[in-house]
Coordinates of C-alpha atoms and ligand atoms in Angstrom, one line a residue:
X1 CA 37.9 -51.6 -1.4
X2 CA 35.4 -50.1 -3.4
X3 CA 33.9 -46.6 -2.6
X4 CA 30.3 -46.1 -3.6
X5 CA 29.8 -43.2 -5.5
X6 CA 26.4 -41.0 -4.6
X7 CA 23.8 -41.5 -7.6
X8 CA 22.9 -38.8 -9.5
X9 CA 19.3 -38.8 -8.1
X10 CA 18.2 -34.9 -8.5
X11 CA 15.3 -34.9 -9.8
X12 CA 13.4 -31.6 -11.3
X13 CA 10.3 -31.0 -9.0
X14 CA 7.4 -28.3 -10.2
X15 CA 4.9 -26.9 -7.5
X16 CA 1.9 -26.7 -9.2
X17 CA 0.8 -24.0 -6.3
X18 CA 1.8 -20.9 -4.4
X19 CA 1.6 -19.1 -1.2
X20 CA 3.4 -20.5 1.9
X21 CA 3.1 -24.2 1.2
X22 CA 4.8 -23.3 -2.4
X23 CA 7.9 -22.3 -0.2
X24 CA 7.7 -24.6 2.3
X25 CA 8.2 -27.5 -0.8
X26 CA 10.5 -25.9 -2.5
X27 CA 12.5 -25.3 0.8
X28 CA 12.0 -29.4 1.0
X29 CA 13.1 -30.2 -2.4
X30 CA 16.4 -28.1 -2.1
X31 CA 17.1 -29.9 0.9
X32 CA 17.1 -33.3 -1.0
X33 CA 19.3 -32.0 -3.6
X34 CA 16.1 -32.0 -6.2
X35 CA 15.3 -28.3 -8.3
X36 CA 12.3 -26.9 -7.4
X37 CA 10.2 -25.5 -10.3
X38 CA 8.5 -22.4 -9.6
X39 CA 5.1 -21.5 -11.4
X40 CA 4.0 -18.1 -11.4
X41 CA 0.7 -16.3 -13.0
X42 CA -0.2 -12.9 -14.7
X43 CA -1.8 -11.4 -11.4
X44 CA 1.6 -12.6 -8.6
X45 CA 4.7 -12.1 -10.7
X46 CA 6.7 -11.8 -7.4
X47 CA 5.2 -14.3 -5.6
X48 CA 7.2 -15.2 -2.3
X49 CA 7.8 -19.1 -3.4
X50 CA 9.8 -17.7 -6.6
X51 CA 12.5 -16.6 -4.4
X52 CA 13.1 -20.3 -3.2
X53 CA 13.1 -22.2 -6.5
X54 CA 15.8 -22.5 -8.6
X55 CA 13.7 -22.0 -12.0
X56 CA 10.8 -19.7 -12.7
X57 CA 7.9 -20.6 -15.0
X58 CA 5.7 -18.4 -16.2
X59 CA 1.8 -19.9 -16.5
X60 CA 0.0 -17.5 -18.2
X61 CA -3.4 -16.4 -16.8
X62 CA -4.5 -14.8 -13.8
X63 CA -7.6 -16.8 -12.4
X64 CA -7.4 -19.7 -10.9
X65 CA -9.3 -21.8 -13.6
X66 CA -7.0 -20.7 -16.1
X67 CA -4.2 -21.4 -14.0
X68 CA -3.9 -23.3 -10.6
X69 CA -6.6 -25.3 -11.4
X70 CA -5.9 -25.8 -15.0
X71 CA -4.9 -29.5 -15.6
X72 CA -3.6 -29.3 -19.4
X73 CA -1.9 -26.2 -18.8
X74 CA -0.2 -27.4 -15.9
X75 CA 0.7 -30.7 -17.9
X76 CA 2.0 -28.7 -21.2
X77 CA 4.3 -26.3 -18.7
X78 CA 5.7 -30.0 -17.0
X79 CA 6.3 -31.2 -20.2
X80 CA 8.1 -27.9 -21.5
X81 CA 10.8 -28.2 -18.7
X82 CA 11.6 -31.4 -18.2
X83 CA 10.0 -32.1 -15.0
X84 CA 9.9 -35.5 -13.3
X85 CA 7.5 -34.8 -10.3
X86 CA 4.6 -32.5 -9.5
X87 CA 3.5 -31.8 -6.1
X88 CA 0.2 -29.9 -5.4
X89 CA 0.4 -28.8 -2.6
X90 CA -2.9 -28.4 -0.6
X91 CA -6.3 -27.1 -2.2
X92 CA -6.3 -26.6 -6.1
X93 CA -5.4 -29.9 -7.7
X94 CA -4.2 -31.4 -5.1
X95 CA -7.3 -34.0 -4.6
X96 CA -8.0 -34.2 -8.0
X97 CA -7.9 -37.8 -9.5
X98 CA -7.9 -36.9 -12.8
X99 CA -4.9 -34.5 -12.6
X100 CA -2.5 -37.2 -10.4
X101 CA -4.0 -40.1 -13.6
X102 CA -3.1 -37.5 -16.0
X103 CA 0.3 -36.4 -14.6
X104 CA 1.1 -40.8 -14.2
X105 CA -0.3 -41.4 -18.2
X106 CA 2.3 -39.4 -19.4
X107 CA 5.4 -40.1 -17.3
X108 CA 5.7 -37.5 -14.3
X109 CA 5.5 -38.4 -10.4
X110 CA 2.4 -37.1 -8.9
X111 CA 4.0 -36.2 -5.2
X112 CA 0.5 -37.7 -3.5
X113 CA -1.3 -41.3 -3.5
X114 CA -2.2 -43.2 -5.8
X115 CA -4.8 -42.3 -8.6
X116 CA -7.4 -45.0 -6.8
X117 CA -6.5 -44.1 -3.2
X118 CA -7.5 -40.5 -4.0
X119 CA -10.7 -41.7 -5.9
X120 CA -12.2 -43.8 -2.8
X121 CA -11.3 -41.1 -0.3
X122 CA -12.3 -38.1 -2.6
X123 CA -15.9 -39.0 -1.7
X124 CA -17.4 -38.7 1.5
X125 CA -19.7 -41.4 0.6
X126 CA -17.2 -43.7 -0.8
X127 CA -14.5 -43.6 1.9
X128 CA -17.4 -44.1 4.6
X129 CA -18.4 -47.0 2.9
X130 CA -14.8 -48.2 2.7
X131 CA -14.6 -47.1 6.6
X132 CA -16.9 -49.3 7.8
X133 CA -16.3 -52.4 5.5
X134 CA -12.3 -52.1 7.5
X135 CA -14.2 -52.1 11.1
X136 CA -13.6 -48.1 11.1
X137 CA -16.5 -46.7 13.4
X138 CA -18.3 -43.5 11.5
X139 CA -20.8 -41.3 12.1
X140 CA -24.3 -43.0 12.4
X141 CA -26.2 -42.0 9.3
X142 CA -26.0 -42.8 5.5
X143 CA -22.6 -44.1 3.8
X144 CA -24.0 -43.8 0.1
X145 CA -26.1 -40.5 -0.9
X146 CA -29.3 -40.1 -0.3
X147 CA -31.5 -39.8 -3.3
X148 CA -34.8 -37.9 -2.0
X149 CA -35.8 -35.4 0.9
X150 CA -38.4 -38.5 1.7
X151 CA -35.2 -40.7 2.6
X152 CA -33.0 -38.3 4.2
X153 CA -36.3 -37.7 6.8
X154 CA -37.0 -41.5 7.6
X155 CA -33.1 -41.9 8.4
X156 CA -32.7 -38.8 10.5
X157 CA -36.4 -40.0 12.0
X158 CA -34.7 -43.2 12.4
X159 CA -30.9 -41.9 13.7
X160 CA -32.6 -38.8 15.7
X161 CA -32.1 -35.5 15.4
X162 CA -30.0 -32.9 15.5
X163 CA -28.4 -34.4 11.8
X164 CA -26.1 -33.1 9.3
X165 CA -26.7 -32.9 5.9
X166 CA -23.4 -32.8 4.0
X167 CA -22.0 -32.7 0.3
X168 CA -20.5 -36.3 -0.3
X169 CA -17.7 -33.7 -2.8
X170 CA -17.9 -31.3 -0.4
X171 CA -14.4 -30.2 1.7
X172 CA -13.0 -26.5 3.2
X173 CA -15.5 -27.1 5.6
X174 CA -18.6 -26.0 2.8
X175 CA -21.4 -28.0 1.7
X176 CA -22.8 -28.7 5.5
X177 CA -25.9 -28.0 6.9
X178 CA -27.4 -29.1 10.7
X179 CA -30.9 -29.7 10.6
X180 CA -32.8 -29.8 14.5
X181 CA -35.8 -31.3 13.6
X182 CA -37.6 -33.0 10.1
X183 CA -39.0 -29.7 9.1
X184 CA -35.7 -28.2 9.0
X185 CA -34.2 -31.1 6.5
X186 CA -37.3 -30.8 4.4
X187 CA -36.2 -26.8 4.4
X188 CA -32.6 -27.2 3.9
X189 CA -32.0 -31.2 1.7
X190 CA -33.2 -29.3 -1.8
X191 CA -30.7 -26.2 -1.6
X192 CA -27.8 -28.0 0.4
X193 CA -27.9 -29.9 -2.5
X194 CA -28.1 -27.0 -5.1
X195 CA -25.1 -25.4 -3.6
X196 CA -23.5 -28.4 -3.2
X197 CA -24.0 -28.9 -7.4
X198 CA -23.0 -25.7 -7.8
X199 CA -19.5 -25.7 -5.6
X200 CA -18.2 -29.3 -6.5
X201 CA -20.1 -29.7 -9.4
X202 CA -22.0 -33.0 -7.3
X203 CA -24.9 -32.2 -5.6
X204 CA -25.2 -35.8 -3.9
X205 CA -26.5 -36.0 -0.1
X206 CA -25.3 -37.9 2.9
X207 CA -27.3 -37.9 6.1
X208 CA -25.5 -38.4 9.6
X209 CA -26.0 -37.9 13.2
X210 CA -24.7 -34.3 14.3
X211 CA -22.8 -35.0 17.5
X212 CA -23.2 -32.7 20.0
X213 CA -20.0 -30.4 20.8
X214 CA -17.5 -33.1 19.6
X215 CA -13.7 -32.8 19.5
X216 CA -12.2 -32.5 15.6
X217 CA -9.0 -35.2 16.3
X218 CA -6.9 -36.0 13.1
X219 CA -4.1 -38.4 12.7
X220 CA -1.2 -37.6 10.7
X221 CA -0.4 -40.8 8.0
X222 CA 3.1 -41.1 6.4
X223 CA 3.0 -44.9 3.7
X224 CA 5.4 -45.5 1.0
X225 CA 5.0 -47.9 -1.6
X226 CA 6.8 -50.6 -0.4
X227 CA 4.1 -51.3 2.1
X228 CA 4.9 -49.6 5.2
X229 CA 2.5 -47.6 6.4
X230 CA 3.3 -45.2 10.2
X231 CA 1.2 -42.9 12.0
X232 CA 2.8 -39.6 13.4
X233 CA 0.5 -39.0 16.4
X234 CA -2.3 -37.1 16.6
X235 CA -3.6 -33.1 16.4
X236 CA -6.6 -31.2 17.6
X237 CA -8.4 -29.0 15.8
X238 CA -11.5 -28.0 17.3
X239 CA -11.2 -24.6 17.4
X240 CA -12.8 -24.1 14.1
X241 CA -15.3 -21.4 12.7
X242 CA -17.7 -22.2 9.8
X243 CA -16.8 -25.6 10.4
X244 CA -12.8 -24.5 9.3
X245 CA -10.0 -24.5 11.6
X246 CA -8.2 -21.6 12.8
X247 CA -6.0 -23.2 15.6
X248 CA -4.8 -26.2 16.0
X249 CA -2.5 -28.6 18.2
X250 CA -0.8 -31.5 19.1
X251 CA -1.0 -33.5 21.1
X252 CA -4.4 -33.0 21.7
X253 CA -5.5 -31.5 24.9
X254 CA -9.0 -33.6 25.2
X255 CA -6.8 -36.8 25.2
X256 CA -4.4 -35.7 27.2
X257 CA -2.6 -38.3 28.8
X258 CA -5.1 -41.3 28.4
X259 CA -2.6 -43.6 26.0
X260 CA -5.0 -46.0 25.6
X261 CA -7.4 -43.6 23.2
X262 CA -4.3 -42.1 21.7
X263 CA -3.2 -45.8 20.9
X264 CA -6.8 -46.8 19.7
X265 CA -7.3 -43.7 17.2
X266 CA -3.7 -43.9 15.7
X267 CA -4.2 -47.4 15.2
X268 CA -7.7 -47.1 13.3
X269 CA -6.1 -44.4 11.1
X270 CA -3.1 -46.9 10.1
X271 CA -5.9 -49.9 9.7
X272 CA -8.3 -47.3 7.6
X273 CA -4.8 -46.5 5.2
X274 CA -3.7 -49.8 4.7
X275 CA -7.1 -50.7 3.5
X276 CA -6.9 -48.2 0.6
X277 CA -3.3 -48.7 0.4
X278 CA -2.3 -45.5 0.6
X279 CA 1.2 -44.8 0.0
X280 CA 1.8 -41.2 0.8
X281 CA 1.3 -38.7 3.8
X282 CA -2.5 -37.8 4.8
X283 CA -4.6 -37.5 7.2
X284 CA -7.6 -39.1 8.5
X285 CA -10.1 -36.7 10.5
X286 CA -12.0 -38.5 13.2
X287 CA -15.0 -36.7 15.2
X288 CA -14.8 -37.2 18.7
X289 CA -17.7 -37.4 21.4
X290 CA -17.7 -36.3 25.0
X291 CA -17.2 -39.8 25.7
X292 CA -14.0 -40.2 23.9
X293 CA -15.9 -42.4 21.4
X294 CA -14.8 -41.6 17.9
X295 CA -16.1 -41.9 14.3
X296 CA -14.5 -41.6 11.0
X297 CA -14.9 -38.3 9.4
X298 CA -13.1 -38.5 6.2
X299 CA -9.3 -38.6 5.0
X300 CA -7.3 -36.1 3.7
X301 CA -5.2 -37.2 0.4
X302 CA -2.6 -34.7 0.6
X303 CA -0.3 -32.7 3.1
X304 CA -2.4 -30.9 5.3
X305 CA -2.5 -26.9 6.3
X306 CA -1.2 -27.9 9.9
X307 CA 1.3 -30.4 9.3
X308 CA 3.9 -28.3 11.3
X309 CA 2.5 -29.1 14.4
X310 CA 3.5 -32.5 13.9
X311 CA 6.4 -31.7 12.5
X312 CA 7.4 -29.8 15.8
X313 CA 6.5 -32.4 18.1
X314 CA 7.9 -35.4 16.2
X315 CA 11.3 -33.5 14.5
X316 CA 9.7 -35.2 11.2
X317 CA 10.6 -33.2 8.3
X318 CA 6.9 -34.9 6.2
X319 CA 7.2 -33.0 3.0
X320 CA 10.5 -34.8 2.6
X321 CA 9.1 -37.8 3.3
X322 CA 6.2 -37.3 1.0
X323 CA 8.5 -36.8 -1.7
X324 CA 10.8 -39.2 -1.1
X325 CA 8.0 -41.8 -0.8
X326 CA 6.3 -40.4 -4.2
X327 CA 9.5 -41.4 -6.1
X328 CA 9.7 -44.3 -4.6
X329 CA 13.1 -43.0 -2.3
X330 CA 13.8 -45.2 1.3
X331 CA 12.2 -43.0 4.0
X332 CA 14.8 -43.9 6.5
X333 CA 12.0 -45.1 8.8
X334 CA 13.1 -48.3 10.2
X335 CA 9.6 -49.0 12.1
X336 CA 6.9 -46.8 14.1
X337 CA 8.5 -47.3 17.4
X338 CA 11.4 -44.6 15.6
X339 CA 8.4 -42.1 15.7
X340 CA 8.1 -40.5 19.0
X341 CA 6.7 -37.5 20.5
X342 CA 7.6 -34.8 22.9
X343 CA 6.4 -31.0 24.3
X344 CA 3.2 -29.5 22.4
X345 CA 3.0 -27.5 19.7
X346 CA 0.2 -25.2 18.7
X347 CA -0.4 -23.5 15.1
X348 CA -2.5 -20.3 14.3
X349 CA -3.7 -19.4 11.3
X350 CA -3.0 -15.8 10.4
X351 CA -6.1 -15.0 8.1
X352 CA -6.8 -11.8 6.0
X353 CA -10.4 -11.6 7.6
X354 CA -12.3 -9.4 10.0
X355 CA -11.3 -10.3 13.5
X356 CA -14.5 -10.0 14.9
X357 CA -17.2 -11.4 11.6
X358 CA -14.7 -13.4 10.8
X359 CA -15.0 -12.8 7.3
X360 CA -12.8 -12.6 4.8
X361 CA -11.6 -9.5 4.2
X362 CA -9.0 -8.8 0.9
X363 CA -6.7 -6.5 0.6
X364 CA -3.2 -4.6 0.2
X365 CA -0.1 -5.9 2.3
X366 CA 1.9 -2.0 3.1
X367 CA 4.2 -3.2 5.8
X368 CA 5.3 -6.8 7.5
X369 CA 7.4 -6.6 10.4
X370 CA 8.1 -10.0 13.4
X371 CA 9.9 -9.6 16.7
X372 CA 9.4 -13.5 17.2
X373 CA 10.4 -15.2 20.9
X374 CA 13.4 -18.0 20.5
X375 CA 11.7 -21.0 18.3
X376 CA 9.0 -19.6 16.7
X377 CA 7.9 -20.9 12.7
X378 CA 6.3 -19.2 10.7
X379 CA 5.4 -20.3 7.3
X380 CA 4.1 -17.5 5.4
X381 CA 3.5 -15.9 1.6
X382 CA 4.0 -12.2 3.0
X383 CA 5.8 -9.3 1.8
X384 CA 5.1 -5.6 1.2
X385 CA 2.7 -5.0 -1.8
X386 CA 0.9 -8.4 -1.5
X387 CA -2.3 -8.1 -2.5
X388 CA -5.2 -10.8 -0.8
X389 CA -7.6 -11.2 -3.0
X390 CA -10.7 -12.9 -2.8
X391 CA -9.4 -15.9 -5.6
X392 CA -6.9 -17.3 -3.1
X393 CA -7.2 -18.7 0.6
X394 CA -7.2 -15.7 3.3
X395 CA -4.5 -17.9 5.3
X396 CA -1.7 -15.3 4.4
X397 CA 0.5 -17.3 7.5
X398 CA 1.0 -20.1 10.1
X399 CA 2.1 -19.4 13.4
X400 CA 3.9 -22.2 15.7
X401 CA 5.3 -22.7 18.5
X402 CA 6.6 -25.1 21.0
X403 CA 6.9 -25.6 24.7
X404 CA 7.8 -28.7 26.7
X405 CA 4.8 -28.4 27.7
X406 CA 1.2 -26.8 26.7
X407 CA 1.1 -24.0 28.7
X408 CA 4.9 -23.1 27.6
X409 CA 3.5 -23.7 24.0
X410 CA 0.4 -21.2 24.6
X411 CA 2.8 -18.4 26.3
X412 CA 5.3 -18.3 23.7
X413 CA 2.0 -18.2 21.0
X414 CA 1.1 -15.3 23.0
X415 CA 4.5 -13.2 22.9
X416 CA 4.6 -14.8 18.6
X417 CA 1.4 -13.0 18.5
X418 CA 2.2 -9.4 19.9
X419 CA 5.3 -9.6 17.9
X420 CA 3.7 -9.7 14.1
X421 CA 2.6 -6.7 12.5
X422 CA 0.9 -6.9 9.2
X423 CA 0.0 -2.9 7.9
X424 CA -2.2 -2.4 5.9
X425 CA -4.4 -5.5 6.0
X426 CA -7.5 -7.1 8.6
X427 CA -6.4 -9.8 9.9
X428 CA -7.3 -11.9 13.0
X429 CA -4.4 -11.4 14.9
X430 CA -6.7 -9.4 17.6
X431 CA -9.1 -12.3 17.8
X432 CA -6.3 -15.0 18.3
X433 CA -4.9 -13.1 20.6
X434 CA -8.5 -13.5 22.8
X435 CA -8.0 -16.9 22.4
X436 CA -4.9 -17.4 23.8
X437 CA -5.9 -15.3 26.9
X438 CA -9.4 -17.0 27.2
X439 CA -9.6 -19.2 30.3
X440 CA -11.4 -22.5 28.7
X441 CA -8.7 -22.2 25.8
X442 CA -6.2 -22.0 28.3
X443 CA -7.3 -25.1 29.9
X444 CA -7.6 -26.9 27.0
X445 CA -11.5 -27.0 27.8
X446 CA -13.2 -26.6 24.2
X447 CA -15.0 -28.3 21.5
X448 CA -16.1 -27.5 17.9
X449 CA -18.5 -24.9 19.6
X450 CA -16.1 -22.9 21.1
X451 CA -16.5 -19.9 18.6
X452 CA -19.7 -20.0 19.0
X453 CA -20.8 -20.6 22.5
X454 CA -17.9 -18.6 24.0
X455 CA -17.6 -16.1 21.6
X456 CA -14.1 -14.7 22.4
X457 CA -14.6 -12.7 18.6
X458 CA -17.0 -10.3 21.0
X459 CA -14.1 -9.1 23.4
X460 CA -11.7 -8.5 20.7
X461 CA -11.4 -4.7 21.2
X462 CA -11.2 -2.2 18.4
X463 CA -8.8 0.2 20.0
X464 CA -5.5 0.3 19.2
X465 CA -2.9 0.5 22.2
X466 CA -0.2 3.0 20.6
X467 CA 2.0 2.7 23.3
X468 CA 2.7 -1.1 23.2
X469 CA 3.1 -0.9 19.5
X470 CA 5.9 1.6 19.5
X471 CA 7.6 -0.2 22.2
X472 CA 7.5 -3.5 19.9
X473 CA 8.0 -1.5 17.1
X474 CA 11.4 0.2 18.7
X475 CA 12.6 -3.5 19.8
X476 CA 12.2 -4.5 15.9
X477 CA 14.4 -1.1 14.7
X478 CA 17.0 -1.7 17.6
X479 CA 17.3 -5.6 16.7
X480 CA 18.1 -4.5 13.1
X481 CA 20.6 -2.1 14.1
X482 CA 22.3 -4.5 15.9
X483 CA 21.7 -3.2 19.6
Ligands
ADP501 P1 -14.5 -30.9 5.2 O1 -14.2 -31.8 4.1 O2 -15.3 -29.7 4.8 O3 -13.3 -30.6 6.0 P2 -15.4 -32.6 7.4 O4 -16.3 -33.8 7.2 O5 -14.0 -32.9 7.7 O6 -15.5 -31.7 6.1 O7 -16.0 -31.8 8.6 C1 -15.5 -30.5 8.9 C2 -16.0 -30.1 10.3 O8 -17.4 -30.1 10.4 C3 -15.5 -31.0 11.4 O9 -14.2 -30.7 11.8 C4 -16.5 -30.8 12.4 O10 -16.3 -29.6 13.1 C5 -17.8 -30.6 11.6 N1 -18.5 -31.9 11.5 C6 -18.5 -32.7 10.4 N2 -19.3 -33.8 10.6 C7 -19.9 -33.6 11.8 C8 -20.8 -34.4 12.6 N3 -21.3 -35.5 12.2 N4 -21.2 -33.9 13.8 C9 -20.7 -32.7 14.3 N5 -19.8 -32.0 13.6 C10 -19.4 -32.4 12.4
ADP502 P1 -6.8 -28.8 6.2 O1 -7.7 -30.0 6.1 O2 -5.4 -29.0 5.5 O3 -6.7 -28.3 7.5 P2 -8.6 -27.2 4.9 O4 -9.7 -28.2 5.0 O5 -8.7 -25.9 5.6 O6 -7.3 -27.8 5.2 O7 -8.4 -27.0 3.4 C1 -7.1 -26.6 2.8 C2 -7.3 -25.9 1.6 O8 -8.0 -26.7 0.6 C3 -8.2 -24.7 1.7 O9 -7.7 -23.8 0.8 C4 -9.6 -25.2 1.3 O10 -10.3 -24.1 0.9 C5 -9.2 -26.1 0.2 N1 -10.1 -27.3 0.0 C6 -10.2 -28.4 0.8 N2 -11.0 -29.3 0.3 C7 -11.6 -28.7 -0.8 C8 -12.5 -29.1 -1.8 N3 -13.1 -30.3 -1.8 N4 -12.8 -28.2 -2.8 C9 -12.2 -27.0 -2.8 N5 -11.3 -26.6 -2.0 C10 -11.0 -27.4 -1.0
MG503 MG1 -12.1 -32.0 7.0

């Protein structure tokens, strides 16, 4: 008999990013036997994601242009060491056609879609146009941009107001504007657009119907390139401010147990992927109305912020399979009936911001410290003397947890909460904590609106209960002593 020896498949894997989601793909690539490659810059020489990598590589610099965001440089360090794959993580390159085309022209495996599937869906206008030609419902409005202020007013006149002007380049929930009447797009269309030019270097327009409080509903997409193409359930995320998201869960609470939605919207985001043959994981975002009507929003080319949630609920590891689909690996996923669901899971994002303006706030990490309740995750880029600085994203951490069900999910998210202490920097811990102990959140009765309409950032309080923190804080020492 004949034993098959393994192949010698490791492969050498560079992150061409840092923070947590540098971690949490190196932690991946380990796994699969592959070496993670490490990048760090002038300004983060002890960056978290360092410690789990196998090789360090130094890119010089300390902004992001000259770095992170720095195609060439990034290519020339890939070349140096031998690498075979690049993944991007989220933000920086990692929706950047040019940067996956150049990584393909000269022999490495850009861990994402392919170079077209990221062009079409790059572009709000684009992929809406693509949307609707697959029998994908979107927002009523434009799908090409919208060349003068005279246009954009005879569509909304024509659509109704309120409507949304918004970046066709835009993403991190910039480059939007809501306009309540024709006066207010004649106002707003010229510097939307400016700003627009100026952040994504495309000042092109679309025009759409602003639905009133909608739901933000995503589905998670996992296709390899031999044609298979699943859906890995759904996640909420309309608890969002500035039109970014700060918590998020799955399943989502608005759908709740009506299957036949939940069937519906998985099912368009698989028909709107196949379409564009995509071939990696993404996501596409769907707006939902009060009706449970839905419309196309846009699709995310690359591994999302809150991918753990569906990772919890679905015991899918998806960074492995996003790898092992970008080189071309079996995914071990015999059909979609093999993906199934149970309990909730909720994220936070732990953001180096003022709890109650909610803006971003840099500054010195002095002291980190968790006293987590059995299960929690929390994918993070702390440690002591980490500086936040305005360059890189103010999520400094994710927070999950599960329950079998959401309000065991939500309990647990409150006792994660009270147990992490970050010194030294704002964060808005304080204001999640609101959330979680806010009555419509705790029903799962809220829409995109919910920041603003009920305002939980206006009870976070500003005093500081010593007592509970040196009871948590005693817990932590006792743990570590062993008691
Ligand atoms: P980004 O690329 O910045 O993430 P999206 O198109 O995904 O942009 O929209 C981000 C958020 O803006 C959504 O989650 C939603 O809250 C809000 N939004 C976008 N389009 C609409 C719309 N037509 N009506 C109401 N809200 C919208
Ligand atoms: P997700 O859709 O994964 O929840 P976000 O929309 O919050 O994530 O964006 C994730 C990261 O990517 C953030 O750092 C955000 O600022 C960045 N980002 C997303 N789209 C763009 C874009 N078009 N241009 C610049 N940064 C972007
Ligand atoms: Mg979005």
């Amino acid at each position: 008999m004949m034993i098959r020896q393994p192949e010698n498949t490791s492969r050498r894997v560079m992150i061409a990013n840092r923070g947590e989601i540098a971690s949490r793909v190196a932690k991946a690539c380990r796994e699969l036997g592959h070496t993670p490659i490490g990048l760090w810059t002038d300004n983060e020489p002890e960056a978290t994601h360092l410690q789990f990598c196998d090789e360090w590589v130094h890119l010089e610099g300390s902004t992001n242009a000259e770095t992170y965001l720095n195609p060439e440089k990034i290519l020339k360090v890939a070349k140096e060491n031998n690498v075979d794959a690049v993944h991007p993580g989220y933000g920086f390159l990692s929706e950047n056609a040019d940067f996956a085309n150049l990584l393909t022209q000269n022999g490495i495996v850009f861990i994402g879609p392919n170079v077209e599937a990221i062009k079409v869906m790059g572009d709000k206008a684009t992929s809406k146009k693509l949307a609707n030609e697959a029998g994908v419902p979107t927002v009523p409005g434009t799908d090409g941009a919208v060349p003068t202020v005279e246009k954009a007013i005879e569509i909304s006149n024509e659509i109704g107001y309120p409507v949304l002007l918004k970046a066709v380049a835009g993403g991190g929930g910039r480059g939007m504007r809501a306009c309540a009447n024709e006066q207010e797009v004649r106002d707003n269309f010229e510097a939307v657009g400016r700003e627009s030019l100026a952040a994504f270097n495309n000042g092109d327009l679309l025009v759409e119907k602003l639905i009133v409080n909608p739901r933000h509903i995503e589905v998670q997409i996992l296709a390899d390139k031999k044609g298979n193409t699943f859906h890995f359930f759904e996640r909420e995320c309309s608890v969002q401010r500035r039109h970014q998201k700060i918590i998020e869960e799955a399943p989502s609470p608005f759908i709740g147990d009506d299957e036949e939605v939940r069937q519906a919207i998985c099912d368009t985001a698989v028909k709107l992927a196949k379409a564009v043959n995509y071939d990696s994981a993404g996501t596409v975002e769907f707006i939902m109305a009060e009706d449970k009507s839905f419309y196309f929003l846009e699709m995310n080319t690359r591994i999302q912020v809150e991918h753990p949630i569906t990772e919890e609920i679905t015991g899918m590891d998806l960074i492995v399979c996003m790898i092992q689909a970008a080189l071309g690996d079996e995914l071990g996923i015999p059909n979609q009936e093999f993906i199934t669901r149970s309990g909730h899971a909720i994220e936070c994002r732990i953001c180096a911001e003022d709890p109650i303006t909610m803006l971003p706030a840099p500054g010195l990490v002095t002291g980190f410290e968790t006293n987590f309740p059995q299960g929690t995750r929390f994918d993070n880029c702390l440690y002591k003397g980490l500086e936040v600085t305005p360059d890189f994203d103010q999520v400094v951490g994710k927070l999950v947890c599960k329950g079998i069900v959401r309000d065991v999910a939500v309990r647990k998210m409150r006792a994660a909460l009270n147990g992490l202490f970050i010194e030294g920097l704002k964060t808005n811990i304080p204001l999640l904590k609101e959330i979680l102990r806010e009555e419509n959140f705790c029903n799962g009765n809220y829409s995109t609106a919910y920041i603003k309409e009920v305002a939980p950032q206006d009870r976070v309080s500003t005093e500081f209960n010593h007592h509970r923190f040196y009871t948590i804080l005693a817990g932590v020492e006792a743990r570590r002593m062993g008691i």
